Amino acid sequence: MKRQNHYSTLHVDQCASCAEIKSAFRTLAQRFHPDVTTDRDGERKFKDVAEAYRTLRGHDSRVAYDHQIKNRCAENMALEMAAPNMGAFNWGLVLMQYFSLFWLQPGRDAD
């Protein structure tokens, strides 16, 4: 049996955030729950969705899975999960360095 891609099972992009993955799981789990669905393959689909979410919800299991499938977003996702909001901090430092060139130039206001 061919192994399915967990991202395609949940109908999300490989660069999806944890919140997007959780939202997709909840929607699909409600749709394919054995007590609710009338689909013949509903139970199998429910199990596939649950397995995909179980793999993608944890940081370590998601990094291992991304490495296994050679996910192009794995490096960016690992950085985002390890240090959230770090990108905004870096931009603040860049802007501070840029504007400090104008503020701290010696002899500029000596005229």
JSON list of C-alpha atoms in Angstrom, two decimals, residues 17-82:
[
{"chain": "A", "resi": 17, "resn": "SER", "atom": "CA", "xyz": [1.33, 26.67, 10.60]},
{"chain": "A", "resi": 18, "resn": "CYS", "atom": "CA", "xyz": [0.32, 24.60, 13.62]},
{"chain": "A", "resi": 19, "resn": "ALA", "atom": "CA", "xyz": [-2.96, 26.52, 13.87]},
{"chain": "A", "resi": 20, "resn": "GLU", "atom": "CA", "xyz": [-3.83, 25.75, 10.22]},
{"chain": "A", "resi": 21, "resn": "ILE", "atom": "CA", "xyz": [-3.07, 22.07, 10.73]},
{"chain": "A", "resi": 22, "resn": "LYS", "atom": "CA", "xyz": [-5.22, 21.93, 13.86]},
{"chain": "A", "resi": 23, "resn": "SER", "atom": "CA", "xyz": [-8.11, 23.70, 12.14]},
{"chain": "A", "resi": 24, "resn": "ALA", "atom": "CA", "xyz": [-7.94, 21.36, 9.14]},
{"chain": "A", "resi": 25, "resn": "PHE", "atom": "CA", "xyz": [-7.86, 18.33, 11.43]},
{"chain": "A", "resi": 26, "resn": "ARG", "atom": "CA", "xyz": [-10.90, 19.46, 13.40]},
{"chain": "A", "resi": 27, "resn": "THR", "atom": "CA", "xyz": [-12.89, 20.12, 10.22]},
{"chain": "A", "resi": 28, "resn": "LEU", "atom": "CA", "xyz": [-12.03, 16.77, 8.63]},
{"chain": "A", "resi": 29, "resn": "ALA", "atom": "CA", "xyz": [-12.47, 14.81, 11.87]},
{"chain": "A", "resi": 30, "resn": "GLN", "atom": "CA", "xyz": [-15.99, 16.20, 12.24]},
{"chain": "A", "resi": 31, "resn": "ARG", "atom": "CA", "xyz": [-16.77, 15.36, 8.63]},
{"chain": "A", "resi": 32, "resn": "PHE", "atom": "CA", "xyz": [-15.45, 11.78, 8.69]},
{"chain": "A", "resi": 33, "resn": "HIS", "atom": "CA", "xyz": [-16.30, 10.74, 12.26]},
{"chain": "A", "resi": 34, "resn": "PRO", "atom": "CA", "xyz": [-17.85, 7.24, 12.14]},
{"chain": "A", "resi": 35, "resn": "ASP", "atom": "CA", "xyz": [-20.92, 8.38, 14.07]},
{"chain": "A", "resi": 36, "resn": "VAL", "atom": "CA", "xyz": [-21.66, 11.18, 11.60]},
{"chain": "A", "resi": 37, "resn": "THR", "atom": "CA", "xyz": [-20.52, 10.22, 8.12]},
{"chain": "A", "resi": 38, "resn": "THR", "atom": "CA", "xyz": [-22.52, 8.31, 5.56]},
{"chain": "A", "resi": 39, "resn": "ASP", "atom": "CA", "xyz": [-19.42, 7.69, 3.43]},
{"chain": "A", "resi": 40, "resn": "ARG", "atom": "CA", "xyz": [-18.43, 4.03, 3.10]},
{"chain": "A", "resi": 41, "resn": "ASP", "atom": "CA", "xyz": [-14.75, 4.85, 3.59]},
{"chain": "A", "resi": 42, "resn": "GLY", "atom": "CA", "xyz": [-15.47, 7.35, 6.36]},
{"chain": "A", "resi": 43, "resn": "GLU", "atom": "CA", "xyz": [-13.85, 5.28, 9.11]},
{"chain": "A", "resi": 44, "resn": "ARG", "atom": "CA", "xyz": [-10.68, 4.72, 7.08]},
{"chain": "A", "resi": 45, "resn": "LYS", "atom": "CA", "xyz": [-10.51, 8.43, 6.20]},
{"chain": "A", "resi": 46, "resn": "PHE", "atom": "CA", "xyz": [-11.04, 9.33, 9.85]},
{"chain": "A", "resi": 47, "resn": "LYS", "atom": "CA", "xyz": [-8.13, 7.08, 10.85]},
{"chain": "A", "resi": 48, "resn": "ASP", "atom": "CA", "xyz": [-5.92, 8.58, 8.12]},
{"chain": "A", "resi": 49, "resn": "VAL", "atom": "CA", "xyz": [-6.74, 12.12, 9.28]},
{"chain": "A", "resi": 50, "resn": "ALA", "atom": "CA", "xyz": [-6.04, 11.19, 12.91]},
{"chain": "A", "resi": 51, "resn": "GLU", "atom": "CA", "xyz": [-2.69, 9.61, 11.98]},
{"chain": "A", "resi": 52, "resn": "ALA", "atom": "CA", "xyz": [-1.70, 12.67, 9.93]},
{"chain": "A", "resi": 53, "resn": "TYR", "atom": "CA", "xyz": [-2.56, 15.02, 12.79]},
{"chain": "A", "resi": 54, "resn": "ARG", "atom": "CA", "xyz": [-0.76, 12.83, 15.33]},
{"chain": "A", "resi": 55, "resn": "THR", "atom": "CA", "xyz": [2.38, 13.08, 13.20]},
{"chain": "A", "resi": 56, "resn": "LEU", "atom": "CA", "xyz": [2.19, 16.81, 12.40]},
{"chain": "A", "resi": 57, "resn": "ARG", "atom": "CA", "xyz": [1.06, 18.22, 15.75]},
{"chain": "A", "resi": 58, "resn": "GLY", "atom": "CA", "xyz": [4.27, 17.51, 17.68]},
{"chain": "A", "resi": 59, "resn": "HIS", "atom": "CA", "xyz": [7.45, 19.46, 16.99]},
{"chain": "A", "resi": 60, "resn": "ASP", "atom": "CA", "xyz": [9.81, 16.48, 17.02]},
{"chain": "A", "resi": 61, "resn": "SER", "atom": "CA", "xyz": [7.59, 14.18, 15.00]},
{"chain": "A", "resi": 62, "resn": "ARG", "atom": "CA", "xyz": [6.90, 16.93, 12.44]},
{"chain": "A", "resi": 63, "resn": "VAL", "atom": "CA", "xyz": [10.60, 17.71, 11.99]},
{"chain": "A", "resi": 64, "resn": "ALA", "atom": "CA", "xyz": [11.36, 14.00, 11.55]},
{"chain": "A", "resi": 65, "resn": "TYR", "atom": "CA", "xyz": [8.51, 13.63, 9.04]},
{"chain": "A", "resi": 66, "resn": "ASP", "atom": "CA", "xyz": [9.59, 16.73, 7.10]},
{"chain": "A", "resi": 67, "resn": "HIS", "atom": "CA", "xyz": [13.13, 15.39, 6.93]},
{"chain": "A", "resi": 68, "resn": "GLN", "atom": "CA", "xyz": [11.79, 12.04, 5.70]},
{"chain": "A", "resi": 69, "resn": "ILE", "atom": "CA", "xyz": [9.77, 13.57, 2.85]},
{"chain": "A", "resi": 70, "resn": "LYS", "atom": "CA", "xyz": [12.38, 16.27, 2.14]},
{"chain": "A", "resi": 71, "resn": "ASN", "atom": "CA", "xyz": [10.01, 19.15, 2.86]},
{"chain": "A", "resi": 72, "resn": "ARG", "atom": "CA", "xyz": [11.25, 22.46, 1.42]},
{"chain": "A", "resi": 73, "resn": "CYS", "atom": "CA", "xyz": [9.77, 24.41, 4.34]},
{"chain": "A", "resi": 74, "resn": "ALA", "atom": "CA", "xyz": [11.33, 22.26, 7.07]},
{"chain": "A", "resi": 75, "resn": "GLU", "atom": "CA", "xyz": [14.20, 24.64, 7.89]},
{"chain": "A", "resi": 76, "resn": "ASN", "atom": "CA", "xyz": [11.96, 27.70, 8.06]},
{"chain": "A", "resi": 77, "resn": "MET", "atom": "CA", "xyz": [9.37, 25.84, 10.10]},
{"chain": "A", "resi": 78, "resn": "ALA", "atom": "CA", "xyz": [11.97, 24.57, 12.57]},
{"chain": "A", "resi": 79, "resn": "LEU", "atom": "CA", "xyz": [13.23, 28.11, 13.11]},
{"chain": "A", "resi": 80, "resn": "GLU", "atom": "CA", "xyz": [9.69, 29.46, 13.54]},
{"chain": "A", "resi": 81, "resn": "MET", "atom": "CA", "xyz": [8.75, 26.78, 16.05]},
{"chain": "A", "resi": 82, "resn": "ALA", "atom": "CA", "xyz": [12.00, 27.16, 18.00]}
]
